[in-house]
Coordinates of C-alpha atoms and ligand atoms in Angstrom, one line a residue:
M1 CA 0.0 0.0 0.0
D2 CA 1.3 3.5 -0.7
E3 CA -0.2 7.0 -0.7
K4 CA -2.1 6.3 -3.9
T5 CA -3.8 3.2 -2.6
A6 CA -4.2 4.4 1.0
P7 CA -7.9 4.7 2.0
K8 CA -9.5 8.1 1.7
L9 CA -10.3 8.9 5.4
P10 CA -13.4 10.8 6.3
E11 CA -12.6 14.4 7.2
P12 CA -14.4 14.6 10.6
F13 CA -12.5 11.4 11.7
V14 CA -9.1 12.9 10.6
R15 CA -9.8 16.2 12.5
E16 CA -10.8 14.3 15.6
M17 CA -7.7 12.1 15.5
E18 CA -5.6 15.2 15.0
A19 CA -7.0 16.9 18.1
L20 CA -6.7 13.8 20.2
L21 CA -3.2 12.7 19.2
T22 CA -1.7 16.2 19.1
E23 CA -3.0 16.9 22.6
Y24 CA -1.7 13.7 24.1
Y25 CA 1.4 12.8 22.0
G26 CA 2.2 15.9 19.9
A27 CA 1.8 17.0 16.3
E28 CA 4.5 14.5 15.0
D29 CA 2.6 11.6 16.4
F30 CA -0.5 12.6 14.4
Q31 CA 1.6 12.8 11.2
N32 CA 3.0 9.3 12.0
F33 CA -0.6 8.1 12.5
L34 CA -1.6 9.5 9.0
A35 CA 1.5 7.9 7.4
S36 CA 0.6 4.5 8.8
Y37 CA -2.4 4.4 6.3
G38 CA 0.2 4.1 3.5
E39 CA 1.4 0.8 5.0
E40 CA 0.0 -2.7 4.6
P41 CA -2.4 -3.8 7.3
R42 CA -1.0 -6.7 9.4
A43 CA -2.4 -10.2 9.0
G44 CA -2.2 -12.9 11.6
L45 CA -3.1 -16.4 12.8
R46 CA -3.5 -17.8 16.2
L47 CA -2.6 -21.4 17.1
N48 CA -5.4 -23.5 18.7
R49 CA -4.1 -24.4 22.1
R50 CA -6.8 -27.1 22.4
K51 CA -5.3 -29.0 19.5
L52 CA -1.7 -27.8 20.0
P53 CA -1.4 -27.6 23.8
G54 CA 2.4 -27.2 23.6
L55 CA 1.9 -24.4 21.1
C56 CA 4.5 -26.0 18.8
L57 CA 4.2 -24.9 15.2
P58 CA 3.7 -27.9 12.9
E59 CA 6.8 -28.1 10.6
E60 CA 4.6 -27.9 7.5
L61 CA 3.3 -24.5 8.5
A62 CA 6.6 -22.9 9.3
G63 CA 8.3 -24.4 6.2
E64 CA 6.7 -25.4 2.9
A65 CA 3.4 -23.6 3.3
G66 CA 5.4 -20.4 3.1
L67 CA 3.2 -18.5 5.5
G68 CA 6.2 -16.3 6.6
L69 CA 5.2 -16.7 10.3
R70 CA 6.7 -14.3 12.9
K71 CA 5.7 -14.2 16.6
I72 CA 3.2 -11.5 17.8
P73 CA 4.6 -10.1 21.1
W74 CA 1.3 -9.9 23.0
A75 CA -0.2 -13.4 22.3
D76 CA 1.8 -16.5 23.2
N77 CA 0.0 -18.4 20.4
G78 CA -0.2 -15.5 17.9
Y79 CA 1.8 -15.1 14.6
Y80 CA 2.0 -12.5 12.0
C81 CA 1.7 -14.1 8.6
A82 CA 2.3 -12.9 5.0
R83 CA -1.0 -11.8 3.5
E84 CA -0.2 -13.7 0.3
G85 CA 0.5 -16.9 2.3
K86 CA -3.2 -18.0 2.1
P87 CA -3.4 -19.8 5.5
A88 CA -7.0 -20.7 4.8
R89 CA -5.9 -22.9 1.9
H90 CA -4.0 -25.4 4.0
P91 CA -5.4 -28.7 5.3
Y92 CA -4.3 -27.8 8.8
Y93 CA -6.8 -24.9 8.7
Y94 CA -9.5 -27.5 8.2
A95 CA -8.1 -29.5 11.0
G96 CA -8.7 -26.5 13.3
L97 CA -5.0 -26.0 14.2
Y98 CA -5.3 -22.3 13.9
Y99 CA -7.7 -19.4 13.4
I100 CA -7.0 -16.5 11.1
Q101 CA -7.2 -13.4 13.1
E102 CA -6.0 -9.8 12.9
P103 CA -3.1 -9.5 15.4
S104 CA -4.6 -6.7 17.7
A105 CA -7.9 -8.7 17.9
M106 CA -6.0 -11.4 19.8
I107 CA -5.6 -9.0 22.8
P108 CA -9.1 -9.1 24.4
A109 CA -9.3 -12.9 24.9
S110 CA -5.7 -13.0 25.9
I111 CA -6.2 -10.6 28.8
L112 CA -9.3 -12.4 30.3
P113 CA -7.8 -14.7 32.9
V114 CA -9.8 -17.8 32.0
R115 CA -9.0 -21.1 33.8
P116 CA -10.2 -24.6 33.0
G117 CA -13.5 -25.4 34.7
E118 CA -14.9 -21.9 34.7
R119 CA -18.2 -20.7 33.3
V120 CA -17.4 -18.2 30.5
L121 CA -19.7 -15.9 28.5
D122 CA -18.8 -14.2 25.2
L123 CA -21.7 -11.9 24.7
C124 CA -21.0 -10.7 21.1
A125 CA -19.1 -13.7 19.8
A126 CA -19.6 -14.1 16.1
P127 CA -17.7 -15.2 14.0
G128 CA -15.7 -16.6 17.0
G129 CA -12.2 -15.0 16.8
K130 CA -12.2 -14.6 20.6
A131 CA -14.6 -17.4 21.5
T132 CA -12.4 -20.0 19.9
E133 CA -9.5 -18.9 22.1
L134 CA -11.7 -18.7 25.3
G135 CA -13.0 -22.2 24.6
A136 CA -9.5 -23.6 24.0
R137 CA -8.4 -22.1 27.3
L138 CA -11.1 -24.0 29.2
A139 CA -9.4 -27.2 28.0
G140 CA -12.7 -29.1 27.8
R141 CA -13.8 -28.3 31.4
G142 CA -16.4 -25.8 32.6
V143 CA -18.6 -24.2 29.9
L144 CA -18.4 -21.6 27.2
Y145 CA -21.6 -19.7 26.4
A146 CA -21.0 -18.0 23.0
N147 CA -23.8 -15.6 22.0
D148 CA -24.5 -13.3 19.1
I149 CA -27.7 -11.5 18.5
S150 CA -27.5 -12.2 14.7
H151 CA -28.7 -15.7 14.0
S152 CA -26.9 -16.1 10.7
R153 CA -23.6 -14.9 12.3
A154 CA -24.2 -17.3 15.3
K155 CA -24.3 -20.1 12.8
A156 CA -20.8 -19.1 11.5
L157 CA -19.7 -18.9 15.1
L158 CA -20.9 -22.5 15.7
K159 CA -18.9 -23.7 12.7
N160 CA -15.7 -22.0 14.0
L161 CA -16.1 -23.4 17.5
E162 CA -16.8 -26.9 16.2
M163 CA -13.8 -26.7 13.9
A164 CA -11.7 -25.7 16.8
G165 CA -12.8 -28.9 18.6
I166 CA -14.5 -27.1 21.6
P167 CA -16.9 -29.7 23.2
N168 CA -18.2 -27.8 26.3
L169 CA -20.2 -25.1 24.7
F170 CA -23.6 -23.5 24.2
V171 CA -24.1 -21.2 21.2
T172 CA -27.1 -18.8 21.6
S173 CA -28.6 -16.1 19.5
E174 CA -30.2 -13.9 22.1
D175 CA -30.8 -10.3 23.2
P176 CA -28.3 -9.9 26.1
Q177 CA -31.1 -8.4 28.3
K178 CA -32.9 -11.7 28.0
L179 CA -29.8 -13.6 28.9
L180 CA -29.4 -11.5 31.9
L181 CA -32.8 -12.6 33.2
E182 CA -31.8 -16.2 32.9
F183 CA -28.1 -15.9 34.1
P184 CA -27.8 -13.3 36.8
E185 CA -24.2 -13.4 38.3
Q186 CA -23.7 -16.8 36.7
F187 CA -20.4 -16.4 34.9
D188 CA -16.8 -16.3 36.1
Q189 CA -15.6 -14.5 33.1
V190 CA -17.4 -12.3 30.5
L191 CA -16.1 -10.9 27.2
I192 CA -17.9 -8.0 25.5
D193 CA -16.4 -7.4 22.1
A194 CA -18.9 -4.7 21.3
P195 CA -20.2 -3.7 17.9
C196 CA -18.6 -0.3 17.2
S197 CA -17.9 2.4 14.6
G198 CA -14.9 0.4 13.4
E199 CA -12.5 3.3 13.0
G200 CA -9.5 1.0 13.8
M201 CA -10.2 -1.1 10.7
F202 CA -10.3 1.5 7.9
R203 CA -6.8 0.4 6.7
R204 CA -7.7 -3.2 6.6
D205 CA -11.2 -2.8 5.3
P206 CA -11.9 0.5 3.6
S207 CA -15.6 -0.5 3.0
L208 CA -16.1 0.3 6.7
I209 CA -15.5 4.0 6.0
R210 CA -18.9 4.2 4.3
A211 CA -20.6 2.3 7.2
F212 CA -18.9 4.8 9.6
Q213 CA -20.3 7.7 7.6
E214 CA -23.8 6.3 7.8
R215 CA -23.5 5.3 11.5
G216 CA -20.9 7.1 13.7
P217 CA -19.8 6.6 17.3
E218 CA -22.8 8.4 18.8
E219 CA -25.1 5.6 17.5
Y220 CA -23.1 2.9 19.1
V221 CA -22.6 4.3 22.6
P222 CA -26.1 3.5 23.9
V223 CA -25.9 -0.1 22.5
Q224 CA -22.5 -0.5 24.1
R225 CA -23.8 0.8 27.5
G226 CA -26.6 -1.7 27.4
L227 CA -24.2 -4.5 26.6
L228 CA -21.9 -3.5 29.5
E229 CA -24.9 -3.4 31.9
A230 CA -26.1 -6.8 30.8
G231 CA -22.6 -8.4 30.8
A232 CA -21.8 -6.9 34.2
G233 CA -25.1 -8.3 35.6
M234 CA -24.2 -11.8 34.5
L235 CA -20.7 -11.7 36.0
A236 CA -20.3 -13.3 39.4
P237 CA -18.7 -11.4 42.2
G238 CA -14.9 -11.9 42.0
G239 CA -15.1 -12.4 38.3
F240 CA -13.5 -10.5 35.4
L241 CA -14.9 -8.8 32.4
V242 CA -13.2 -7.5 29.2
Y243 CA -14.7 -4.8 27.1
S244 CA -13.2 -4.3 23.7
T245 CA -13.8 -2.5 20.4
C246 CA -11.9 -1.9 17.2
T247 CA -12.4 1.9 17.2
F248 CA -10.3 4.8 18.3
S249 CA -13.4 6.7 19.5
V250 CA -13.0 8.0 23.0
E251 CA -16.7 8.1 23.6
E252 CA -17.1 4.4 22.7
N253 CA -14.0 3.4 24.8
E254 CA -12.9 5.3 27.8
G255 CA -16.2 7.4 27.8
N256 CA -18.3 4.3 28.2
I257 CA -15.9 2.7 30.8
L258 CA -15.5 5.7 33.0
A259 CA -19.2 6.2 33.1
F260 CA -19.7 2.5 33.8
L261 CA -17.2 2.6 36.7
A262 CA -18.9 5.7 38.1
R263 CA -22.2 3.8 38.1
H264 CA -20.7 0.6 39.5
P265 CA -18.3 1.1 42.4
E266 CA -18.2 -2.7 42.7
F267 CA -16.0 -2.7 39.5
E268 CA -12.4 -1.6 39.1
A269 CA -10.0 -1.5 36.1
A270 CA -7.3 -4.2 36.4
A271 CA -3.9 -4.4 34.8
P272 CA -3.6 -7.5 32.5
E273 CA -1.0 -9.8 33.9
N274 CA 0.0 -11.3 30.7
L275 CA 0.9 -8.0 29.1
R276 CA 3.0 -6.7 32.0
D277 CA 6.4 -7.4 30.4
V278 CA 5.5 -6.8 26.7
R279 CA 3.4 -3.6 26.7
E280 CA 6.1 -1.1 26.3
A281 CA 8.3 -3.1 23.9
A282 CA 5.4 -4.0 21.7
G283 CA 4.2 -0.3 21.5
L284 CA 0.9 -0.9 23.2
R285 CA -0.4 2.4 24.7
E286 CA -2.5 3.2 27.7
G287 CA -6.2 4.3 27.6
F288 CA -6.9 8.0 28.1
G289 CA -7.5 8.3 31.8
I290 CA -7.5 4.5 32.3
P291 CA -3.8 3.5 32.4
Q292 CA -4.7 -0.2 32.8
A293 CA -6.6 -0.2 29.4
V294 CA -4.8 -1.1 26.2
R295 CA -4.9 0.8 23.0
V296 CA -3.3 -0.3 19.8
W297 CA -2.5 2.5 17.4
P298 CA -1.3 1.4 13.9
H299 CA 1.7 3.8 14.1
G300 CA 2.7 2.6 17.6
A301 CA 2.3 -1.2 17.3
E302 CA 2.1 -3.8 14.6
G303 CA -1.6 -4.1 14.4
E304 CA -4.9 -2.4 13.5
G305 CA -6.6 0.0 15.9
H306 CA -8.1 -1.6 19.0
F307 CA -9.1 -0.9 22.6
A308 CA -9.5 -3.4 25.4
V309 CA -9.9 -3.0 29.1
L310 CA -10.0 -5.7 31.9
L311 CA -12.5 -5.0 34.7
H312 CA -12.7 -6.8 38.0
K313 CA -15.9 -7.2 40.0
R314 CA -15.1 -7.0 43.7
G315 CA -16.2 -9.8 46.0
Q316 CA -15.6 -13.5 46.5
R317 CA -16.5 -16.0 43.9
A318 CA -19.0 -18.6 45.1
G319 CA -17.4 -22.0 45.2
Q320 CA -14.1 -20.4 44.3
S321 CA -11.4 -23.0 43.8
L322 CA -7.7 -23.1 43.2
P323 CA -6.7 -22.5 39.6
G324 CA -7.2 -25.5 37.4
T325 CA -9.1 -27.5 39.9
G326 CA -12.5 -27.0 38.4
A327 CA -14.4 -23.9 39.3
G328 CA -17.2 -25.6 37.3
D329 CA -17.9 -27.7 40.4
G330 CA -18.4 -24.5 42.3
A331 CA -20.8 -23.2 39.7
A332 CA -22.8 -26.4 39.9
K333 CA -23.1 -26.2 43.6
R334 CA -24.0 -22.5 43.4
Q335 CA -27.0 -23.6 41.3
G336 CA -27.9 -26.3 43.7
R337 CA -27.3 -29.1 41.3
S338 CA -25.8 -32.5 42.1
R339 CA -23.2 -34.3 40.0
D340 CA -24.5 -35.9 36.8
R341 CA -24.7 -39.6 36.3
D342 CA -22.2 -41.0 33.8
W343 CA -23.7 -40.1 30.5
R344 CA -22.3 -43.2 28.8
Q345 CA -24.6 -45.4 30.8
S346 CA -27.6 -43.5 29.5
L347 CA -26.7 -43.9 25.8
P348 CA -29.3 -45.6 23.7
A349 CA -28.2 -49.0 22.3
G350 CA -26.9 -48.0 18.8
A351 CA -24.9 -45.1 20.2
A352 CA -23.7 -47.1 23.2
D353 CA -22.0 -49.6 20.8
F354 CA -20.2 -46.8 19.0
F355 CA -19.0 -45.0 22.2
R356 CA -17.7 -48.3 23.8
N357 CA -14.7 -47.6 21.5
V358 CA -14.3 -43.9 22.2
T359 CA -11.7 -43.3 24.8
A360 CA -12.0 -39.5 25.0
D361 CA -12.8 -38.0 28.4
F362 CA -15.6 -35.5 27.9
G363 CA -16.3 -35.3 31.6
E364 CA -19.5 -35.9 33.4
G365 CA -22.0 -34.2 31.2
T366 CA -25.7 -34.9 30.6
L367 CA -27.2 -36.5 27.5
L368 CA -29.9 -34.6 25.6
S369 CA -31.8 -36.3 22.8
L370 CA -33.7 -33.9 20.4
R371 CA -35.2 -34.8 17.0
E372 CA -32.9 -37.8 16.5
Q373 CA -29.8 -35.9 17.5
L374 CA -27.8 -36.7 20.6
Y375 CA -26.0 -33.9 22.5
L376 CA -23.7 -34.0 25.5
L377 CA -24.3 -31.0 27.7
P378 CA -21.4 -29.9 29.8
E379 CA -21.2 -31.0 33.4
G380 CA -23.7 -29.4 35.7
E381 CA -25.4 -27.5 32.8
K382 CA -28.9 -27.5 31.4
A383 CA -30.7 -26.0 28.4
H384 CA -33.0 -23.1 29.4
R385 CA -36.4 -23.2 27.9
N386 CA -36.7 -19.5 27.0
I387 CA -33.3 -19.1 25.3
R388 CA -32.8 -19.4 21.6
Y389 CA -30.0 -21.9 21.2
V390 CA -28.0 -22.6 18.0
R391 CA -26.2 -25.5 19.8
T392 CA -26.7 -27.1 23.1
G393 CA -23.5 -28.9 24.0
L394 CA -21.4 -31.2 21.9
L395 CA -23.4 -32.8 19.0
L396 CA -22.4 -36.5 19.3
G397 CA -24.3 -37.7 16.3
S398 CA -27.7 -38.8 15.0
L399 CA -29.6 -41.8 16.0
S400 CA -32.3 -43.0 13.6
K401 CA -35.6 -44.5 14.8
S402 CA -34.3 -47.9 13.8
G403 CA -31.3 -47.4 16.1
V404 CA -28.6 -46.6 13.6
F405 CA -26.0 -44.2 15.0
E406 CA -24.0 -41.8 12.8
P407 CA -21.2 -39.8 14.5
S408 CA -21.1 -36.1 13.9
Q409 CA -18.5 -33.8 12.3
A410 CA -18.3 -31.9 15.6
L411 CA -17.4 -35.2 17.4
A412 CA -14.6 -35.9 15.0
M413 CA -13.2 -32.4 15.5
A414 CA -13.4 -32.8 19.3
L415 CA -11.4 -36.1 19.3
A416 CA -7.7 -36.7 19.3
E417 CA -6.5 -39.2 16.7
E418 CA -5.8 -41.9 19.3
E419 CA -9.3 -41.6 21.0
Y420 CA -11.0 -43.7 18.4
P421 CA -9.5 -47.1 17.4
S422 CA -10.3 -47.2 13.7
G423 CA -8.5 -44.5 11.8
V424 CA -6.5 -43.4 8.8
T425 CA -3.8 -40.8 8.6
I426 CA -3.2 -38.8 5.5
P427 CA 0.1 -36.7 5.4
A428 CA -0.7 -33.0 5.1
G429 CA 1.2 -32.8 1.8
D430 CA -0.5 -35.9 0.2
V431 CA -3.0 -34.9 -2.5
R432 CA -5.6 -37.1 -0.8
A433 CA -5.8 -34.6 2.1
V434 CA -7.5 -32.0 -0.1
K435 CA -9.4 -34.7 -2.0
Y436 CA -10.9 -35.9 1.3
L437 CA -11.8 -32.3 2.3
K438 CA -13.5 -31.9 -1.1
G439 CA -15.7 -34.9 -0.3
E440 CA -14.1 -37.5 -2.7
T441 CA -14.0 -41.2 -2.1
L442 CA -10.4 -42.3 -1.4
E443 CA -8.2 -45.3 -2.2
L444 CA -6.0 -45.8 0.9
D445 CA -2.9 -47.4 -0.7
G446 CA 0.2 -46.6 1.3
L447 CA -1.6 -44.7 4.0
A448 CA -1.3 -45.7 7.7
A449 CA -4.7 -47.2 8.6
R450 CA -5.6 -48.8 12.0
G451 CA -8.5 -50.8 13.4
A452 CA -11.4 -52.5 11.7
D453 CA -13.6 -51.6 8.6
G454 CA -16.6 -49.4 9.3
W455 CA -16.6 -45.9 10.9
T456 CA -13.1 -44.5 10.5
L457 CA -11.7 -41.3 12.0
V458 CA -9.8 -39.5 9.2
S459 CA -6.8 -37.4 10.3
I460 CA -4.5 -35.1 8.4
G461 CA -0.9 -35.2 9.7
G462 CA -2.3 -36.7 13.0
F463 CA -5.2 -34.2 13.5
P464 CA -8.8 -35.5 13.0
V465 CA -10.8 -33.8 10.2
G466 CA -13.8 -36.0 9.9
W467 CA -15.3 -39.4 9.3
G468 CA -15.3 -42.0 6.6
K469 CA -16.6 -45.5 6.2
R470 CA -13.8 -47.9 5.3
K471 CA -14.2 -51.2 3.4
G472 CA -10.9 -52.8 2.6
N473 CA -8.8 -50.3 0.8
T474 CA -11.6 -47.8 0.0
L475 CA -12.9 -45.0 2.2
K476 CA -16.4 -43.7 1.6
N477 CA -16.3 -40.0 2.4
K478 CA -18.4 -38.7 5.3
Y479 CA -16.9 -35.3 5.6
Y480 CA -19.6 -32.8 6.5
P481 CA -20.8 -31.4 3.0
G482 CA -21.3 -27.9 4.4
W483 CA -17.6 -27.6 5.3
R484 CA -16.1 -28.8 2.1
W485 CA -12.9 -27.3 0.6
Q486 CA -14.1 -25.1 -2.3
Ligands
SAM501 N1 -16.1 -11.2 19.0 C1 -16.2 -11.4 17.6 C2 -14.9 -12.1 17.1 O1 -13.9 -12.0 17.7 O2 -15.0 -12.8 16.1 C3 -16.5 -10.2 16.8 C4 -17.7 -9.4 17.3 S1 -18.2 -8.1 16.4 C5 -17.0 -6.9 16.8 C6 -19.6 -7.6 17.2 C7 -20.7 -8.6 17.1 O3 -21.8 -8.1 18.0 C8 -21.4 -8.8 15.8 O4 -21.3 -10.1 15.4 C9 -22.8 -8.4 16.0 O5 -23.7 -9.3 15.3 C10 -23.0 -8.5 17.4 N2 -24.0 -7.7 18.1 C11 -24.5 -6.5 17.7 N3 -25.4 -6.0 18.6 C12 -25.5 -7.0 19.5 C13 -26.3 -7.1 20.7 N4 -27.1 -6.2 21.1 N5 -26.1 -8.2 21.4 C14 -25.3 -9.2 21.1 N6 -24.5 -9.1 20.0 C15 -24.6 -8.0 19.2

């Protein structure tokens, strides 16, 4: 990008930035800000810690895929990648090993101190850039509620969460005020990645300039205030809440937060622990009047414009437990529920035969059977009658009236290769990897196959991508048609 291709910024926005940056950082800083619009926006990807718990980059990604990966200083699993690298055109993307995400957008989920076993709410979650990270941090314990008011966007959110292999989830499409009625003080952690005027994304997506001209910051402030009130009401005492936007607007950021803190003395701004040692070196700036808040300016750090602040709700968490010991148990007790019976013992016959071979530990959830679909609700959780769900728990599969069980795509993604005895592994560089993802029948010559004929877990480079039905050397493709490689 150069001066000729740089986006034409709206005049009122430029004047406002000039006043703000000149007052706080000087006239030269504003000139540097303007100059940054002649530079290329940064692209990034975030490793999925659920599938790559050691956060080791698979060799194929670092090498032959030519993604030009370089560490992002503020996210332990984040990498800058070359825009021309096409990370979405790699079989490992389909295996859920990473999520393509703008580098600054990795900050909000990274500063929310989520621990396995907690109850976590992402209030404006679609398409899932932050929810996939929050879910991965839970490590299969506790629950992630991922909500988005837009039903179509919530469906995209579900796909991304399932692709990431997150089993302990609910996806809802609800008005946050309605969620508040059902879930007062029910969550240990809340993320509000609010809809905003998008000023920080003009370089990356110039089409947002027109949207900004039609709907400016003043239109978003009341919506954001409502979201803050709802999110804060659903947070349990002692819990943490992150509020984030991708705008520079002071009204939408510090304005909202300072007004919120004045209304809610039980909340205080907190300094994100994980950024303590990197803030300065990475060029992350403070919020105006809120030093704990994080601002990304495109001329200060390598990322697009962003704002994020961590808030702490004073008080003691009910059933609070030591890190990693399962605050979910506390959550269940808080709601007066007892431990669930082993769900495997409640499986109907056809499904029970299948699950006898599945060695994955999905905890002590509850089975839910709905229109021939079997779901596993996370431990201690139930589906609420008044809430519009897009997904209730892990979809295990379908069970026909005649008792025939078919495992789901979501189940394949939630398993590790060794957790189902019949499988075939396709190397990431083998042409059959893409053929499988396109839905083609495969001949398995030379591939490592294990177990008996029948349902077969198909992996690429050791990471499950879906199911097939094997008969001798031939694999009938059962990859979910809606997810096929195009
Ligand atoms: N967190 C998402 C991610 O990382 O992929 C991006 C969220 S985007 C900035 C804001 C989202 O808020 C949009 O998906 C929009 O549909 C949703 N939204 C707008 N108004 C909302 C409301 N009142 N309640 C819940 N979600 C809302």
